[in-house]
């Protein structure tokens, strides 16, 4: 006889939650997904919102009065997070999306994997004083996760080059990519021809196409990429993967979904198991559900927030700690000839050469992206048009020529620098509340010097690229300035020991044997790749374990 | 000496269809300002209405009045450049007209970062600067898979 | 439908491969023609911004499917050379009636719409099932007769070809040189694989049929399913009804006018300028085909780099010249004989030789021909062309101009720089 409402409740309908729900429902479990946000309207409607939005932020297609109130998604560092004064303190700048499908609605779509050493930083680079104390080994290895990486690539539909990616930094692939690569852009090829093989600080540049969950052929009933170019914040045609795909699959496999239900607490029983999840609807109704197993997949800020509110899973005092991101930095230059930005996906190639090496004993590694979006972040082409008219007094064909002579040559290079884990970088509950009456997250974040050193080195590596290609009007930004990469990670770290970690190698809470936490919150360290593929791989692996646990308890 | 036609009311803020003559003038001027011959009439009507409801309204009125004086001349383009664009007072409104056709947006202040205002979606997807420079309106498909590998089919004309 | 039911000789197999080549090729042109006809800008009228989103996505999907048909053609060429044949690039000019192929479907050039989509769906229909009741209902529309739809399928043809590869002894069959095989490394056809034996031949066929009709229970990415979905979307959006008009009023089955050798039932373009642009399209198209077919036949051992350059010049003609010319024609008038209609690319293949086997001569013929076509393009640029047609002509000039640099080396060896210094007779 079933005492519980469901076998599994999954809190969060993002990529991690949706994949877990799908696999569990496929396995015959009765699954409920609880999602704080709303369901999106049609893609056309969201494109419509985006079209007339200013500024065109990641949240702009998803603006919706009620969900923005009741389950707010941060769209900047201060509209939802409570952070110290930006004039005196560094800020946490990455944001996320609370709605069915989660932040994958507006992700770029890049799917590189972690490298072998990323899983064992302490062993590989830990001798000597350079490595920050927070850096630890993962409790699993690259080889443990590799088959799940392949699964995740198949589930999402990843396009990549087998030839370029067969064995990067001793991290081999056991299966080919499901689809052949997204073609590098004209700009990528032009740059590659001028820098490939040239060394910077004894490391050779090598431009590779970036693997992406973006269709290069019809896949899973979704069309191939047609270069709509607004991947961030939305793919108008569904060629870019987003988790609504797996939400639909989970529902088709028999899972249930309740949207606009904001989780408020998870209750702990006397025997330390957790079975009851309480939530509040947008209408204000307070409800709860019970399940054999609870999975929290609410992304790396809402997850610790929920656990802290519930006062569970935190015997290690690490819930909310070790908050990480990648330090992102964009640099701008003008190429000597037109490279034609604003076409294709915003990025199709990158440089992986600086992600690993002995230097990681002392400073962070980083990934480089070549971008196809020109100086759009600086207001191109609008700013160029206004300037050409107002200062240049140009009109007509002369205006066109002047604007295009500039805009077609504009390049943006960017880097994504590993942030080392620091216990004092953390998510806590602030005293301020949102419209649902729940505490807003209090964030403390200062990038460690280890990462700043990496950032400044990355800057030099990028500056050197500009030199090699003869770029002018170079804007390297301020040395220690960074942007958020949108990669929120680390707040419920994985580890073998209950005293120093929140979950074990299978994402099971040390404290509560029927509580699982999935998503980027569990990353103990972050390397430099975009996290989503790793999130998906870990989620699939955790689902396998949960299925096993459910099976053995029946 | 022509009398003011009733349609001029649109520039005084009253709702109503654009005076056909004024629309023609606006289109003729826009062609010179943008350097593009085939500007869409319907779009022109909408942009004229947006400008009528904007802070630039009195400047637009002045611009059209000035343009009217020499619009039939052979050297009209030169005169537009000298007497309209060259006039620092009128230039911001000129810029608005151009930005509208090019991107469907108007701007708030010219010092960066410029703040933009869009109209409706149809206008956004009708912005012409993107195809002129060999790209496409962001959000609309650029074409076949992989086209970004090549230089654009419709490369912008290089400066002489 | 077809007799015999199984293939046992090389000659029969080669003939079928030629038929497959012809079909893939012709179907690709038919898809491209429909894609060319789709509108781009809201200012063209007949579509709201939301409809424009759909229309451009359909264009992207059509181009994608056409590119996969070209991949199929390339795979068929690989299969052909693997067993001792030469790549077949000819096809009859449009239109051909239903009885020309066992498909029982006409092969035509028509703008995007219910009629063309219906044909496309049937071209790609899975062979091992008859049309579902729902599909029949879907495909019947106003004005059509109530007869059952009788057709063969491309899948059947490949079934026969597969039987040939299975039946004929492998060692006797695969006599082509492996270094003739074209792969992604030599020509920019992603997913192009070499065919070197029975297994690779059968898996090439499997890839073709899977992309075209899908597999049982897994058709969602197939051309067939994609066309069905587009068709449903089109019907939902109002079909070819009064307000929503996704395609330009492009004529059907155009021919570029004066040259002899076009199909009897084609419609010669009546506007002189459009006719000249269409003729240029045909010439570039024909040259490109000959260059590619030559490349697939050429034994590349030791000459990979030169072959790569040669191929990339050929392949570049497609997106840089043919696509803009093809789209550009749909913006130019068809002529007084076709009131309200715009022109289109006839994909006319007129009598011409294949390129000669000798590398040096092949390169020479290409260079000469590109220069001639560039002269035509230059002359046309002085006329009132549509913007895409103008772009296509400009790019042709660039490609012709850059051809020497690119393929320097094919058959010329160390004499290149000397020849250039002498200001050889390949001057302006």
Short mmCIF file of C-alpha atoms in Angstrom, two decimals, chain A residues 333-517:
data_model
loop_
_atom_site.label_atom_id
_atom_site.label_comp_id
_atom_site.label_asym_id
_atom_site.label_seq_id
_atom_site.Cartn_x
_atom_site.Cartn_y
_atom_site.Cartn_z
CA UNK A 333 38.79 44.86 -31.30
CA UNK A 334 38.49 45.80 -34.94
CA UNK A 335 39.79 43.36 -37.51
CA UNK A 336 41.70 44.70 -40.51
CA UNK A 337 39.01 43.39 -42.85
CA UNK A 338 35.32 42.48 -42.64
CA UNK A 339 34.52 39.33 -40.70
CA UNK A 340 30.73 39.66 -40.86
CA UNK A 341 29.40 39.27 -37.32
CA UNK A 342 25.69 38.96 -36.43
CA UNK A 343 25.42 35.72 -38.37
CA UNK A 344 25.03 32.20 -37.11
CA UNK A 345 25.07 31.24 -33.44
CA UNK A 346 26.74 33.81 -31.17
CA UNK A 347 29.74 31.52 -30.85
CA UNK A 348 30.82 28.52 -32.87
CA UNK A 349 34.48 28.02 -31.97
CA UNK A 350 36.83 28.33 -29.04
CA UNK A 351 40.31 27.63 -27.76
CA UNK A 352 40.69 24.86 -25.21
CA UNK A 353 44.49 25.05 -24.98
CA UNK A 354 44.60 27.00 -21.72
CA UNK A 355 42.23 24.86 -19.73
CA UNK A 356 44.84 22.56 -18.27
CA UNK A 357 48.51 22.40 -17.44
CA UNK A 358 51.11 22.77 -14.72
CA UNK A 359 50.25 26.43 -14.35
CA UNK A 360 47.10 25.35 -12.52
CA UNK A 361 49.27 24.85 -9.46
CA UNK A 362 49.39 28.60 -9.19
CA UNK A 363 46.58 30.08 -11.23
CA UNK A 364 43.25 29.23 -12.79
CA UNK A 365 42.80 27.74 -16.21
CA UNK A 366 40.39 29.23 -18.71
CA UNK A 367 38.48 28.61 -21.88
CA UNK A 368 38.45 31.07 -24.76
CA UNK A 369 35.46 31.71 -27.00
CA UNK A 370 35.54 33.25 -30.42
CA UNK A 371 32.28 35.10 -30.86
CA UNK A 372 30.10 36.02 -33.79
CA UNK A 373 28.17 38.83 -32.19
CA UNK A 374 30.55 41.68 -32.91
CA UNK A 375 30.25 44.63 -30.56
CA UNK A 376 26.58 44.06 -29.86
CA UNK A 377 27.32 44.26 -26.14
CA UNK A 378 28.65 47.74 -26.75
CA UNK A 379 25.50 48.74 -28.60
CA UNK A 380 26.49 47.94 -32.18
CA UNK A 381 25.11 48.69 -34.70
CA UNK A 382 22.88 51.24 -33.01
CA UNK A 383 25.75 53.14 -31.42
CA UNK A 384 27.64 53.28 -34.72
CA UNK A 385 24.62 54.63 -36.56
CA UNK A 386 23.98 57.33 -33.99
CA UNK A 387 27.62 58.29 -33.90
CA UNK A 388 27.97 58.42 -37.67
CA UNK A 389 24.96 60.73 -37.96
CA UNK A 390 25.46 62.91 -34.93
CA UNK A 391 29.25 63.30 -35.02
CA UNK A 392 29.99 62.40 -38.61
CA UNK A 393 26.96 64.18 -40.07
CA UNK A 394 26.73 61.35 -42.55
CA UNK A 395 23.62 60.21 -44.38
CA UNK A 396 22.66 57.94 -47.26
CA UNK A 397 25.21 55.73 -48.95
CA UNK A 398 28.06 57.44 -47.14
CA UNK A 399 26.42 56.64 -43.83
CA UNK A 400 25.92 53.02 -44.83
CA UNK A 401 29.52 52.66 -45.93
CA UNK A 402 30.86 54.24 -42.77
CA UNK A 403 28.69 52.12 -40.49
CA UNK A 404 29.38 48.89 -42.31
CA UNK A 405 33.10 49.57 -42.56
CA UNK A 406 33.10 49.47 -38.80
CA UNK A 407 30.39 47.02 -37.82
CA UNK A 408 31.51 44.24 -40.15
CA UNK A 409 35.01 44.33 -38.69
CA UNK A 410 34.08 44.26 -35.03
CA UNK A 411 35.18 41.25 -32.99
CA UNK A 412 34.52 40.14 -29.46
CA UNK A 413 36.77 37.56 -27.84
CA UNK A 414 35.93 36.20 -24.43
CA UNK A 415 37.29 33.96 -21.75
CA UNK A 416 35.74 31.89 -19.02
CA UNK A 417 38.04 31.55 -16.01
CA UNK A 418 37.81 28.84 -13.36
CA UNK A 419 36.75 30.15 -9.99
CA UNK A 420 38.37 28.25 -7.14
CA UNK A 421 36.03 27.25 -4.31
CA UNK A 422 36.18 29.43 -1.22
CA UNK A 423 34.09 28.62 1.82
CA UNK A 424 33.35 32.24 2.42
CA UNK A 425 31.72 32.69 -0.97
CA UNK A 426 28.24 31.66 -0.11
CA UNK A 427 24.48 31.85 -0.38
CA UNK A 428 22.56 32.53 2.80
CA UNK A 429 19.07 33.65 3.73
CA UNK A 430 18.75 37.38 3.91
CA UNK A 431 16.28 39.18 6.11
CA UNK A 432 14.54 40.62 3.07
CA UNK A 433 11.70 38.74 1.45
CA UNK A 434 10.17 38.48 -1.98
CA UNK A 435 6.49 38.76 -2.84
CA UNK A 436 5.89 35.14 -1.87
CA UNK A 437 7.19 35.96 1.59
CA UNK A 438 10.29 33.85 1.14
CA UNK A 439 13.77 35.12 2.02
CA UNK A 440 15.77 36.62 -0.80
CA UNK A 441 19.19 35.06 -1.19
CA UNK A 442 22.06 36.88 0.48
CA UNK A 443 25.19 36.48 -1.60
CA UNK A 444 28.79 36.98 -0.64
CA UNK A 445 31.28 36.54 -3.42
CA UNK A 446 34.87 37.54 -3.86
CA UNK A 447 36.85 35.79 -6.57
CA UNK A 448 40.00 34.22 -5.12
CA UNK A 449 43.38 35.59 -6.20
CA UNK A 450 44.07 32.24 -7.84
CA UNK A 451 41.26 33.08 -10.26
CA UNK A 452 42.23 36.72 -10.67
CA UNK A 453 45.69 35.57 -11.72
CA UNK A 454 44.01 33.31 -14.27
CA UNK A 455 41.83 36.19 -15.42
CA UNK A 456 44.75 38.49 -16.01
CA UNK A 457 46.67 35.83 -17.82
CA UNK A 458 43.62 35.16 -19.97
CA UNK A 459 43.49 38.86 -20.74
CA UNK A 460 47.04 38.70 -22.02
CA UNK A 461 46.31 35.60 -24.08
CA UNK A 462 43.40 37.42 -25.71
CA UNK A 463 45.40 40.58 -26.21
CA UNK A 464 48.01 38.52 -27.96
CA UNK A 465 45.39 37.17 -30.34
CA UNK A 466 44.48 40.70 -31.25
CA UNK A 467 48.14 41.42 -31.91
CA UNK A 468 48.51 38.39 -34.15
CA UNK A 469 45.51 39.31 -36.26
CA UNK A 470 46.40 42.99 -36.50
CA UNK A 471 43.36 44.24 -34.62
CA UNK A 472 42.96 47.91 -33.74
CA UNK A 473 40.77 49.94 -31.37
CA UNK A 474 41.36 47.28 -28.79
CA UNK A 475 39.36 47.45 -25.58
CA UNK A 476 40.65 45.04 -22.95
CA UNK A 477 38.51 46.40 -20.13
CA UNK A 478 39.87 46.85 -16.64
CA UNK A 479 42.32 44.15 -15.52
CA UNK A 480 40.30 42.78 -12.60
CA UNK A 481 36.85 43.48 -13.99
CA UNK A 482 34.70 40.45 -14.86
CA UNK A 483 31.19 39.57 -15.97
CA UNK A 484 29.08 36.68 -14.79
CA UNK A 485 29.16 33.69 -17.12
CA UNK A 486 25.74 32.45 -16.07
CA UNK A 487 27.36 29.38 -14.53
CA UNK A 488 26.13 29.16 -10.97
CA UNK A 489 27.82 26.26 -9.22
CA UNK A 490 29.13 24.76 -6.02
CA UNK A 491 26.70 25.37 -3.19
CA UNK A 492 25.99 21.75 -2.20
CA UNK A 493 29.29 20.16 -2.93
CA UNK A 494 29.81 16.51 -3.61
CA UNK A 495 32.31 14.54 -1.52
CA UNK A 496 33.03 11.31 0.27
CA UNK A 497 32.89 12.72 3.76
CA UNK A 498 29.76 13.90 5.49
CA UNK A 499 31.75 16.41 7.53
CA UNK A 500 32.91 18.36 4.52
CA UNK A 501 30.32 17.84 1.83
CA UNK A 502 26.59 17.83 1.30
CA UNK A 503 26.08 14.90 -1.08
CA UNK A 504 27.92 11.72 -1.89
CA UNK A 505 29.22 10.51 -5.23
CA UNK A 506 25.67 9.70 -6.35
CA UNK A 507 24.25 13.07 -5.34
CA UNK A 508 22.59 11.55 -2.29
CA UNK A 509 22.54 13.73 0.80
CA UNK A 510 24.89 12.45 3.49
CA UNK A 511 22.36 13.42 6.11
CA UNK A 512 19.17 12.11 4.56
CA UNK A 513 19.33 8.89 2.62
CA UNK A 514 16.26 9.60 0.57
CA UNK A 515 17.20 13.13 -0.42
CA UNK A 516 19.06 13.73 -3.67
CA UNK A 517 20.41 16.99 -4.95
#
